[in-house]
Coordinates of C-alpha atoms and ligand atoms in Angstrom, one line a residue:
Chain A
X1 CA 66.2 157.4 101.6
X2 CA 63.9 160.0 100.2
X3 CA 60.8 160.7 102.3
X4 CA 57.5 159.5 101.0
X5 CA 55.7 162.4 102.7
X6 CA 57.2 165.4 104.5
X7 CA 55.8 168.3 106.3
X8 CA 58.0 171.4 106.9
X9 CA 57.1 174.0 109.5
X10 CA 53.4 173.4 109.2
X11 CA 51.1 175.7 111.2
X12 CA 47.3 175.7 110.9
X13 CA 44.9 178.2 112.5
X14 CA 41.2 178.1 112.7
X15 CA 40.5 181.9 112.9
X16 CA 42.5 183.1 115.9
X17 CA 42.9 179.6 117.3
X18 CA 46.2 177.9 116.4
X19 CA 45.6 174.2 116.1
X20 CA 49.1 173.3 114.7
X21 CA 52.4 175.0 115.5
X22 CA 55.4 174.6 113.4
X23 CA 55.0 170.8 112.8
X24 CA 57.7 169.1 110.8
X25 CA 57.8 165.4 110.2
X26 CA 58.5 162.9 107.5
X27 CA 57.7 159.3 106.7
X28 CA 60.0 157.1 104.7
X29 CA 59.6 153.8 102.9
X30 CA 58.3 151.0 105.1
X31 CA 57.4 153.0 108.1
X32 CA 54.4 152.7 110.4
X33 CA 53.9 156.0 112.3
X34 CA 51.5 156.6 115.1
X35 CA 50.3 160.1 116.0
X36 CA 49.3 160.3 119.6
X37 CA 48.1 163.1 121.9
X38 CA 45.3 164.2 124.1
X39 CA 41.9 165.2 122.8
X40 CA 42.1 168.4 120.8
X41 CA 45.9 168.2 120.4
X42 CA 45.5 168.7 116.6
X43 CA 45.9 165.1 115.4
X44 CA 42.9 165.1 113.0
X45 CA 43.9 168.6 111.9
X46 CA 47.4 167.3 111.1
X47 CA 45.9 164.4 109.1
X48 CA 43.7 166.9 107.2
X49 CA 46.7 169.0 106.4
X50 CA 48.8 166.0 105.4
X51 CA 46.0 164.8 103.0
X52 CA 45.5 168.2 101.5
X53 CA 42.0 168.6 102.8
X54 CA 43.1 171.7 104.7
X55 CA 45.7 174.2 103.5
X56 CA 48.3 174.9 106.1
X57 CA 48.5 178.6 107.3
X58 CA 52.2 178.3 107.1
X59 CA 54.7 175.7 105.9
X60 CA 54.1 173.1 103.3
X61 CA 53.5 169.4 102.7
X62 CA 55.3 167.4 100.1
X63 CA 54.3 164.0 98.7
X64 CA 56.9 162.4 96.5
X65 CA 58.6 165.7 96.4
X66 CA 55.6 167.7 95.1
X67 CA 53.6 170.2 97.1
X68 CA 50.1 168.9 97.7
X69 CA 48.5 172.0 99.1
X70 CA 44.9 172.1 97.9
X71 CA 45.2 169.4 95.2
X72 CA 41.9 167.8 96.4
X73 CA 41.0 164.3 97.3
X74 CA 40.7 162.9 93.7
X75 CA 44.1 164.0 92.7
X76 CA 45.5 162.8 96.0
X77 CA 44.1 159.3 95.3
X78 CA 45.6 159.4 91.8
X79 CA 49.0 160.2 93.2
X80 CA 48.9 157.3 95.6
X81 CA 47.7 158.6 98.9
X82 CA 44.6 157.3 100.6
X83 CA 42.9 158.0 103.9
X84 CA 40.4 156.6 106.4
X85 CA 38.3 158.7 108.7
X86 CA 37.9 159.1 112.4
X87 CA 34.2 158.4 112.3
X88 CA 32.8 155.4 110.4
X89 CA 32.5 156.5 106.8
X90 CA 30.9 154.0 104.5
X91 CA 28.3 153.8 101.8
X92 CA 25.4 152.3 103.8
X93 CA 23.3 150.9 100.9
X94 CA 26.2 149.6 98.8
X95 CA 27.4 146.1 99.3
X96 CA 31.0 145.4 100.4
X97 CA 31.7 144.4 96.8
X98 CA 30.4 147.6 95.4
X99 CA 32.2 149.7 98.0
X100 CA 35.5 148.2 97.1
X101 CA 34.6 148.4 93.4
X102 CA 34.2 152.2 93.7
X103 CA 37.8 152.6 94.5
X104 CA 39.0 149.9 92.0
X105 CA 37.0 151.6 89.2
X106 CA 38.6 154.9 89.9
X107 CA 42.0 153.5 90.1
X108 CA 41.6 151.6 86.9
X109 CA 40.0 154.6 85.2
X110 CA 36.7 152.9 84.3
X111 CA 34.5 156.0 84.4
X112 CA 34.8 157.7 81.0
X113 CA 32.5 155.2 79.3
X114 CA 29.1 155.1 81.0
X115 CA 28.1 151.9 79.1
X116 CA 30.9 149.8 80.2
X117 CA 30.0 146.6 82.1
X118 CA 31.1 146.5 85.7
X119 CA 29.9 143.0 86.4
X120 CA 32.0 141.6 83.6
X121 CA 35.1 143.6 84.5
X122 CA 37.6 140.9 85.5
X123 CA 40.3 143.4 86.6
X124 CA 37.9 145.3 89.0
X125 CA 36.6 142.0 90.3
X126 CA 40.1 140.6 91.0
X127 CA 41.0 143.8 92.8
X128 CA 37.9 143.7 94.9
X129 CA 38.3 140.1 95.8
X130 CA 41.9 140.5 96.6
X131 CA 41.2 143.3 99.1
X132 CA 38.2 141.5 100.5
X133 CA 40.4 138.5 101.1
X134 CA 43.1 140.5 102.9
X135 CA 40.5 142.1 105.2
X136 CA 38.5 138.9 105.8
X137 CA 35.5 140.5 104.2
X138 CA 35.0 137.9 101.4
X139 CA 32.1 136.2 103.1
X140 CA 30.5 139.6 103.4
X141 CA 31.0 140.7 99.8
X142 CA 27.3 140.8 98.8
X143 CA 26.0 142.3 101.9
X144 CA 25.1 145.9 102.3
X145 CA 27.6 147.9 104.4
X146 CA 24.9 148.9 106.8
X147 CA 24.5 145.2 107.7
X148 CA 28.1 144.9 108.9
X149 CA 29.1 145.0 112.6
X150 CA 30.8 148.2 113.9
X151 CA 34.2 146.6 113.6
X152 CA 33.6 145.4 110.1
X153 CA 32.4 148.8 109.0
X154 CA 35.7 150.3 110.2
X155 CA 37.5 147.5 108.4
X156 CA 35.5 148.3 105.2
X157 CA 36.3 151.9 105.5
X158 CA 40.0 151.1 105.6
X159 CA 39.7 148.3 103.1
X160 CA 38.2 150.7 100.5
X161 CA 41.2 153.0 101.0
X162 CA 43.4 150.0 100.4
X163 CA 41.5 149.2 97.2
X164 CA 43.1 152.3 95.7
X165 CA 46.4 150.5 96.0
X166 CA 48.0 153.6 97.6
X167 CA 51.6 153.9 98.5
X168 CA 50.8 155.8 101.6
X169 CA 47.7 155.5 103.8
X170 CA 46.6 157.8 106.6
X171 CA 44.1 156.5 109.1
X172 CA 42.4 158.6 111.8
X173 CA 41.7 156.3 114.8
X174 CA 41.0 153.0 112.9
X175 CA 40.0 151.4 116.1
X176 CA 37.8 154.0 117.8
X177 CA 34.4 152.7 118.9
X178 CA 35.6 149.1 118.5
X179 CA 35.9 146.6 121.3
X180 CA 39.4 145.7 122.6
X181 CA 39.5 142.3 121.0
X182 CA 38.5 143.7 117.6
X183 CA 41.1 146.5 118.0
X184 CA 43.9 144.0 117.9
X185 CA 42.5 142.1 114.9
X186 CA 42.0 145.3 113.0
X187 CA 45.6 146.3 113.6
X188 CA 46.9 142.9 112.6
X189 CA 44.9 143.1 109.4
X190 CA 46.1 146.6 108.7
X191 CA 49.7 145.5 109.0
X192 CA 49.3 142.4 106.9
X193 CA 47.2 144.2 104.4
X194 CA 49.9 146.9 104.0
X195 CA 52.5 144.2 103.4
X196 CA 50.4 142.3 100.9
X197 CA 49.1 145.4 99.0
X198 CA 52.5 146.9 98.7
X199 CA 51.6 150.0 100.8
X200 CA 54.9 151.7 101.6
X201 CA 53.8 153.7 104.6
X202 CA 51.1 154.0 107.2
X203 CA 50.3 157.0 109.4
X204 CA 47.7 156.4 112.0
X205 CA 46.2 158.4 114.8
X206 CA 45.7 156.1 117.8
X207 CA 44.7 156.5 121.4
X208 CA 45.2 153.0 122.5
X209 CA 48.8 152.9 123.9
X210 CA 48.9 149.1 123.8
X211 CA 48.4 149.2 120.1
X212 CA 50.7 152.1 119.6
X213 CA 53.5 150.3 121.5
X214 CA 53.0 147.2 119.6
X215 CA 52.8 148.2 116.0
X216 CA 54.5 151.6 115.5
X217 CA 58.0 152.1 114.2
X218 CA 57.9 155.7 115.3
X219 CA 55.6 157.7 117.5
X220 CA 54.8 161.4 117.0
X221 CA 53.3 163.0 120.1
X222 CA 51.3 166.2 119.7
X223 CA 50.3 168.5 122.5
X224 CA 48.6 171.8 122.0
X225 CA 49.4 171.6 118.3
X226 CA 53.1 171.2 118.7
X227 CA 55.3 168.1 118.3
X228 CA 56.3 167.0 121.8
X229 CA 58.2 163.9 120.8
X230 CA 59.1 162.0 117.6
X231 CA 60.8 158.8 118.4
X232 CA 60.6 155.0 118.3
X233 CA 58.5 153.2 120.9
X234 CA 61.5 151.9 122.8
X235 CA 62.6 155.4 123.8
X236 CA 59.1 156.9 123.9
X237 CA 57.8 154.4 126.5
X238 CA 60.8 155.0 128.7
X239 CA 59.6 158.5 129.6
X240 CA 56.7 158.5 132.1
X241 CA 56.3 162.3 131.9
X242 CA 55.8 162.1 128.1
X243 CA 53.3 159.3 128.5
X244 CA 51.4 161.2 131.0
X245 CA 51.3 164.2 128.8
X246 CA 50.0 162.2 125.9
X247 CA 47.4 160.1 127.7
X248 CA 46.1 163.4 129.0
X249 CA 42.6 163.1 130.6
X250 CA 42.1 159.6 129.4
X251 CA 42.3 156.7 131.9
X252 CA 45.9 155.6 132.0
X253 CA 46.6 152.2 130.3
X254 CA 49.6 150.0 130.7
X255 CA 51.7 151.2 127.8
X256 CA 54.5 148.8 128.2
X257 CA 55.8 146.8 125.4
X258 CA 56.3 143.5 127.2
X259 CA 52.9 143.9 128.8
X260 CA 51.3 144.4 125.4
X261 CA 52.9 141.3 124.1
X262 CA 51.6 139.2 127.1
X263 CA 48.0 140.2 126.3
X264 CA 46.1 137.6 124.5
X265 CA 44.4 138.6 121.3
Chain B
X1 CA 33.7 131.7 109.9
X2 CA 35.0 131.9 106.4
X3 CA 33.5 129.3 104.2
X4 CA 33.0 131.9 101.5
X5 CA 31.2 130.2 98.7
X6 CA 28.4 128.6 100.6
X7 CA 27.8 131.6 102.8
X8 CA 27.8 133.9 99.8
X9 CA 25.3 131.8 97.9
X10 CA 22.8 132.1 100.7
X11 CA 23.4 135.5 102.2
X12 CA 22.4 138.3 99.9
X13 CA 19.6 140.2 101.5
X14 CA 18.2 143.4 100.0
X15 CA 20.9 143.9 97.5
X16 CA 20.7 147.2 95.6
X17 CA 19.9 147.2 91.9
X18 CA 23.5 146.9 90.8
X19 CA 24.0 143.3 91.8
X20 CA 20.9 141.8 90.4
X21 CA 19.5 141.6 86.8
X22 CA 15.8 141.6 87.9
X23 CA 15.3 145.2 86.9
X24 CA 16.0 144.4 83.3
X25 CA 13.6 141.5 83.4
X26 CA 10.9 143.6 84.9
X27 CA 11.4 146.2 82.1
X28 CA 11.3 143.4 79.5
X29 CA 8.0 142.1 80.9
X30 CA 6.5 145.6 80.6
X31 CA 7.7 146.1 77.1
X32 CA 6.4 142.7 75.9
X33 CA 3.1 143.3 77.6
X34 CA 2.8 146.7 76.0
X35 CA 3.8 145.2 72.6
X36 CA 0.9 142.7 72.9
X37 CA -1.6 145.2 74.3
X38 CA -2.9 146.4 70.9
X39 CA -4.2 142.8 70.5
X40 CA -6.6 143.1 73.4
X41 CA -7.0 146.7 74.5
X42 CA -9.4 149.4 73.3
X43 CA -8.2 152.2 71.2
X44 CA -8.8 154.5 74.1
X45 CA -6.4 152.6 76.3
X46 CA -3.8 152.6 73.6
X47 CA -4.0 156.4 73.3
X48 CA -3.2 156.5 77.1
X49 CA -0.2 154.3 76.7
X50 CA 1.7 156.6 74.3
X51 CA 2.0 159.4 76.9
X52 CA 3.0 156.6 79.3
X53 CA 5.9 155.7 77.1
X54 CA 7.0 159.3 77.0
X55 CA 6.8 159.6 80.8
X56 CA 8.5 156.3 81.3
X57 CA 11.5 157.4 79.3
X58 CA 11.6 160.8 81.1
X59 CA 11.4 159.0 84.4
X60 CA 14.2 156.6 83.7
X61 CA 16.3 159.8 83.2
X62 CA 14.8 161.5 86.2
X63 CA 15.6 158.5 88.4
X64 CA 19.2 158.4 87.3
X65 CA 19.4 161.7 89.1
X66 CA 17.0 161.0 92.0
X67 CA 17.2 157.3 92.8
X68 CA 20.8 156.7 91.8
X69 CA 22.6 160.0 92.5
X70 CA 20.4 161.3 95.3
X71 CA 19.6 164.6 93.6
X72 CA 15.9 165.5 93.6
X73 CA 15.1 167.8 90.7
X74 CA 11.9 169.9 90.9
X75 CA 12.5 171.4 87.5
X76 CA 12.7 168.4 85.3
X77 CA 9.6 169.3 83.3
X78 CA 11.9 171.9 81.7
X79 CA 13.5 169.1 79.7
X80 CA 10.1 167.6 78.8
X81 CA 9.5 171.1 77.5
X82 CA 12.7 171.2 75.5
X83 CA 11.8 168.0 73.7
X84 CA 8.2 169.2 73.2
X85 CA 9.0 172.6 71.8
X86 CA 11.9 171.2 69.7
X87 CA 9.3 168.9 68.1
X88 CA 6.8 171.7 67.6
X89 CA 9.4 174.2 66.2
X90 CA 10.9 171.7 63.8
X91 CA 7.7 170.2 62.5
X92 CA 5.4 173.2 62.3
X93 CA 7.8 176.1 61.8
X94 CA 10.8 174.7 60.0
X95 CA 9.1 171.9 58.1
X96 CA 11.4 169.2 59.4
X97 CA 9.1 166.2 59.8
X98 CA 11.6 163.4 60.3
X99 CA 11.1 162.3 63.9
X100 CA 14.6 161.0 64.0
X101 CA 15.9 164.5 63.2
X102 CA 13.5 165.8 65.8
X103 CA 14.9 163.5 68.4
X104 CA 18.5 164.3 67.6
X105 CA 17.7 168.0 67.8
X106 CA 15.9 167.5 71.1
X107 CA 18.9 165.5 72.4
X108 CA 21.4 168.1 71.3
X109 CA 19.4 171.1 72.6
X110 CA 18.7 169.5 76.0
X111 CA 22.3 168.6 76.5
X112 CA 23.3 172.2 75.6
X113 CA 20.9 173.6 78.1
X114 CA 21.6 170.9 80.8
X115 CA 25.4 171.6 80.7
X116 CA 25.3 175.2 82.1
X117 CA 22.2 174.6 84.2
X118 CA 23.6 171.4 85.6
X119 CA 27.0 173.0 86.1
X120 CA 25.4 175.4 88.5
X121 CA 23.0 173.0 90.2
X122 CA 25.2 170.1 91.0
X123 CA 27.4 172.2 93.2
X124 CA 24.5 172.0 95.6
X125 CA 22.6 169.1 97.1
X126 CA 19.4 168.3 98.9
X127 CA 16.9 171.2 99.2
X128 CA 19.3 173.6 97.5
X129 CA 19.6 171.5 94.4
X130 CA 15.8 171.1 94.4
X131 CA 15.2 174.8 94.8
X132 CA 17.7 175.7 92.1
X133 CA 16.2 173.3 89.6
X134 CA 12.8 174.5 90.5
X135 CA 13.9 178.1 89.8
X136 CA 15.4 177.2 86.5
X137 CA 12.2 175.3 85.5
X138 CA 10.2 178.5 86.3
X139 CA 12.6 180.6 84.4
X140 CA 12.2 178.4 81.4
X141 CA 8.5 178.5 81.7
X142 CA 8.4 182.2 81.8
X143 CA 10.7 182.4 78.8
X144 CA 8.2 180.4 76.8
X145 CA 5.7 183.1 77.5
X146 CA 8.0 185.9 76.7
X147 CA 8.6 184.6 73.2
X148 CA 4.9 184.6 72.4
X149 CA 5.5 185.0 68.7
X150 CA 7.5 181.8 68.5
X151 CA 6.0 179.6 71.2
X152 CA 2.4 180.8 71.1
X153 CA 2.5 181.5 74.9
X154 CA -0.3 179.9 76.8
X155 CA -1.9 178.7 73.5
X156 CA 1.0 176.3 73.0
X157 CA 2.5 175.4 69.7
X158 CA 1.0 172.9 67.2
X159 CA 3.0 169.7 66.4
X160 CA 2.6 168.4 62.9
X161 CA 2.5 164.6 62.6
X162 CA 6.1 163.5 62.1
X163 CA 7.5 161.0 59.7
X164 CA 8.8 157.8 61.2
X165 CA 11.9 156.5 59.4
X166 CA 11.0 158.9 56.6
X167 CA 7.6 157.3 56.2
X168 CA 4.2 159.0 56.4
X169 CA 1.3 157.0 57.4
X170 CA -2.3 156.9 56.1
X171 CA -5.3 157.3 58.3
X172 CA -6.3 159.7 61.1
X173 CA -4.5 160.9 64.2
X174 CA -5.8 158.1 66.4
X175 CA -4.7 155.5 63.9
X176 CA -1.3 157.0 63.8
X177 CA -0.9 157.2 67.6
X178 CA -2.2 153.8 68.3
X179 CA -0.5 152.2 65.3
X180 CA 3.0 153.2 64.0
X181 CA 3.7 155.8 66.7
X182 CA 2.7 153.4 69.5
X183 CA 5.3 150.9 68.4
X184 CA 7.9 153.6 67.6
X185 CA 7.6 155.1 71.1
X186 CA 7.6 151.6 72.7
X187 CA 10.7 150.8 70.7
X188 CA 12.3 153.9 72.1
X189 CA 11.4 153.0 75.6
X190 CA 12.9 149.5 75.1
X191 CA 16.1 150.8 73.6
X192 CA 16.6 153.7 76.0
X193 CA 15.6 151.4 78.9
X194 CA 18.3 149.0 77.9
X195 CA 20.8 151.8 77.6
X196 CA 19.9 153.2 81.0
X197 CA 20.3 149.7 82.4
X198 CA 23.8 149.6 81.1
X199 CA 24.5 153.0 82.5
X200 CA 23.3 152.2 86.0
X201 CA 25.3 149.0 86.1
X202 CA 28.5 150.6 84.7
X203 CA 31.4 151.8 86.9
X204 CA 30.0 155.2 86.2
X205 CA 26.6 154.2 87.7
X206 CA 28.4 152.8 90.7
X207 CA 30.1 156.1 91.3
X208 CA 26.8 157.9 91.1
X209 CA 25.5 155.6 93.9
X210 CA 28.6 156.2 95.9
X211 CA 28.0 159.9 95.6
X212 CA 24.4 159.5 96.7
X213 CA 25.5 157.5 99.8
X214 CA 28.5 159.6 100.9
X215 CA 30.0 162.2 98.6
X216 CA 33.0 163.1 100.8
X217 CA 34.0 159.5 101.2
X218 CA 33.5 158.9 97.5
X219 CA 35.9 161.8 96.6
X220 CA 38.6 160.2 98.7
X221 CA 38.1 157.0 96.7
X222 CA 38.8 158.9 93.5
X223 CA 35.2 159.8 92.6
X224 CA 35.0 163.1 90.7
X225 CA 31.8 164.2 92.4
X226 CA 30.8 167.3 90.5
X227 CA 31.8 166.0 87.1
X228 CA 30.0 162.7 87.6
X229 CA 26.9 164.5 88.9
X230 CA 26.9 166.8 85.9
X231 CA 27.1 163.8 83.5
X232 CA 24.1 162.3 85.2
X233 CA 22.3 165.6 85.0
X234 CA 22.9 165.8 81.2
X235 CA 21.9 162.2 80.6
X236 CA 18.7 162.7 82.6
X237 CA 18.0 165.9 80.6
X238 CA 18.3 164.0 77.4
X239 CA 15.9 161.3 78.5
X240 CA 13.5 164.1 79.6
X241 CA 13.7 165.7 76.1
X242 CA 13.0 162.4 74.3
X243 CA 10.1 161.8 76.6
X244 CA 8.9 165.3 76.0
X245 CA 9.0 164.8 72.2
X246 CA 6.8 161.7 72.5
X247 CA 4.4 163.6 74.7
X248 CA 4.2 166.5 72.3
X249 CA 3.3 164.2 69.4
X250 CA 0.7 162.3 71.4
X251 CA -1.0 165.5 72.5
X252 CA -0.4 167.2 69.1
X253 CA 0.8 170.3 70.9
X254 CA 3.8 171.7 72.8
X255 CA 1.8 172.8 75.8
X256 CA 3.3 175.3 78.3
X257 CA 1.4 173.3 80.9
X258 CA 3.9 170.5 80.2
X259 CA 6.7 172.8 81.4
X260 CA 5.0 174.2 84.5
X261 CA 6.4 173.3 87.8
X262 CA 3.4 171.2 88.7
X263 CA 4.5 168.9 85.9
X264 CA 7.9 168.5 87.6
X265 CA 5.9 167.6 90.7
X266 CA 4.1 164.9 88.7
X267 CA 7.4 163.4 87.7
X268 CA 8.4 163.3 91.4
X269 CA 5.0 161.8 92.2
X270 CA 5.4 159.1 89.6
X271 CA 8.9 158.2 90.7
X272 CA 7.8 157.9 94.3
X273 CA 4.6 156.1 93.4
X274 CA 6.5 153.4 91.5
X275 CA 9.5 153.4 93.9
X276 CA 12.7 155.3 93.1
X277 CA 14.8 152.7 94.8
X278 CA 14.4 150.2 92.0
X279 CA 15.4 150.4 88.4
X280 CA 12.0 149.8 87.0
X281 CA 10.0 151.4 89.8
X282 CA 9.6 154.8 88.2
X283 CA 8.4 153.2 84.9
X284 CA 5.7 151.3 86.9
X285 CA 4.9 154.6 88.6
X286 CA 4.5 156.3 85.3
X287 CA 2.0 153.6 84.2
X288 CA 0.1 153.7 87.5
X289 CA 0.0 157.5 87.3
X290 CA -1.4 157.6 83.8
X291 CA -4.1 155.0 84.6
X292 CA -4.9 156.5 88.0
X293 CA -5.1 160.0 86.6
X294 CA -7.4 158.8 83.9
X295 CA -9.8 156.8 86.1
X296 CA -9.8 159.2 89.0
X297 CA -10.4 162.2 86.7
X298 CA -13.3 160.4 85.1
X299 CA -14.8 159.5 88.5
X300 CA -14.6 162.8 90.4
X301 CA -13.8 166.4 89.9
X302 CA -11.7 166.2 93.1
X303 CA -9.1 164.2 91.4
X304 CA -6.2 166.3 92.7
X305 CA -7.4 165.6 96.2
X306 CA -7.5 161.9 95.5
X307 CA -4.1 161.9 93.9
X308 CA -2.7 163.9 96.8
X309 CA -4.2 161.5 99.4
X310 CA -2.7 158.5 97.5
X311 CA 0.7 160.1 97.6
X312 CA 0.4 160.8 101.4
X313 CA -0.6 157.2 102.1
X314 CA 2.1 155.9 99.9
X315 CA 4.9 157.9 101.5
X316 CA 3.8 156.9 104.9
X317 CA 2.9 153.2 104.4
X318 CA 4.8 152.2 101.3
X319 CA 7.9 154.4 101.0
X320 CA 9.4 152.0 98.5
X321 CA 6.5 152.4 96.2
X322 CA 4.7 149.8 94.0
X323 CA 8.0 148.2 93.0
X324 CA 8.8 147.8 96.7
X325 CA 5.4 146.1 97.4
X326 CA 5.8 143.9 94.4
X327 CA 9.3 142.9 95.5
X328 CA 8.0 142.0 99.0
X329 CA 5.2 139.9 97.4
X330 CA 7.6 138.1 95.2
X331 CA 10.0 137.5 98.1
X332 CA 7.2 136.0 100.2
X333 CA 6.0 133.8 97.4
X334 CA 9.6 132.5 96.9
X335 CA 9.9 131.8 100.6
X336 CA 6.6 130.0 100.7
X337 CA 7.4 127.7 97.7
Ligands
ATP401 N1 36.9 173.5 111.9 C1 37.4 173.9 113.1 N2 37.2 175.2 113.4 C2 37.6 175.6 114.6 N3 38.3 174.9 115.5 C3 38.6 173.6 115.2 C4 38.1 173.0 113.9 N4 38.5 171.7 113.9 C5 39.1 171.5 115.0 N5 39.2 172.6 115.8 C6 39.9 172.8 117.1 O1 41.3 172.5 116.8 C7 41.8 171.7 117.9 C8 42.4 170.4 117.3 O2 41.3 169.6 116.8 P1 41.6 168.2 116.2 O3 40.3 167.6 115.7 O4 42.7 168.2 115.3 O5 42.0 167.4 117.5 P2 42.3 165.8 117.7 O6 43.7 165.7 118.3 O7 42.0 165.1 116.5 O8 41.3 165.5 118.8 P3 40.4 164.1 119.1 O9 41.3 163.2 119.9 O10 39.3 164.6 119.9 O11 40.0 163.5 117.8 C9 40.7 171.4 118.9 O12 40.8 172.4 119.9 C10 39.4 171.7 118.1 O13 38.4 172.3 118.9
MG402 MG1 40.7 163.6 115.9

């Protein structure tokens, strides 16, 4: 099967510092990939390169077979790739409805006519409510984003990316700064949402090994900007040295598939 | 946790302008009150209202940029000037007296100027945008002085009374300003107010607000940040020029004072006074400014000091302006009843 997104020999330097070294990866239809690695391993840099925000110093990134270097976020969205951010990234004063409508309006090309009614736009409305339903945000639709809880803000950030109806979505630590209980529900929502919205691939950066073990089809471990491992969880979690390298300075968790399943959520 | 309909009906605190039609109602109330004003008010009051209509239109445009897009222009008087000087040049130099033609020209010229100026300015935000617009405003002001032969420099340029819908009117200047032109300008405010209402509630208007809130995030949701900002800049310039044309007719002069950077400051003052966070706030601010300016200037020679003090108090104690205060009062009244 043809890859949705593929990186070939990607390197990225910030001045003299090399943040990514010869990274190659690909994601195919239906895959959920987790990128893991200690702080500073280059995970966010990789997401930036994969989403065309940063140009690789060497190598290239292809989305649907076309090079996406420097195409910019708007064109990226148009081609079917969306992303969430590591830090909460919302429109504080806009309501949930408006936030989702921003994406729906761009997707449905509603901008050329500045006199067009938004409130009476059934298609935008349907899109917005569909996404809100998927992410359990319907009861929040008319509240400003700033009034949401931390977890809901993260959800809204991700939900707004989903409102673009992308084929591929990249999310940098969707659960950072969120309590453990919320982490699991966010992940559940993400996976359900992807299925419902017809998203064909998810790439996420995630530190929580329980979540990684539980939801990924494949794990890509980065260390010092290079790919240390690229394998399914079953083999990944059989290698204690690998896990130690990835968890880095963070407190070790219990990254064990059966243990993860026993955990109530 | 998810009984959507009932929860939604109750919970909608502090929704921004987009989700409620009250801004349009407020504008309608103002327009109707102004339409009835000639029945009760003195001629003097009516002559004050015509510049208010001009400012109100300019402020609706100004606030598309400031309140909705988050770009604070310190050079917007430039577009008042474009409208004013277009009116003066057409009526007194070229013999074109049709005010409709004057308005169309003002609109075209302001859009032509706003395109390149905006193209440069919208690449910057915050103080850099403010400084750039200020610089362009000063540049425009100095150009007016350079072309003394055409613009009359500091003397300004006379405006000949225009024809409204091709009709001349009998009577003196005051009769014209408080009669036909009063209603003409008010009509423009009503129409352009409604058009602006449509704009801010369109998907385009929503994208402007998304840019104001978080431009990077907006771009990843497919918002074309620079292009959308530029469109807002041009629209606001057009509104400024129409306002400027009305001001020029009401003064009878295209006055370089109208283009000076202090006038840009007045626009900012009016918007803040009324409350840039609401649709109708700047219009209310324009009215309050015109009335305040008139009464304070009559009462004391230190009117600039008094106006400055008012602005300071306002920013500190009522950052949401008169419209914000009114909103709180209405909300409290509703709660009590
Ligand atoms: N703009 C930049 N200029 C210079 N160096 C940078 C820049 N951005 C990141 N780096 C460096 O590149 C390395 C990789 O950063 P990156 O943000 O990709 O790491 P990460 O794996 O996402 O880390 P974290 O887990 O903390 O989010 C780090 O050493 C970082 O200091
Ligand atoms: Mg990171």
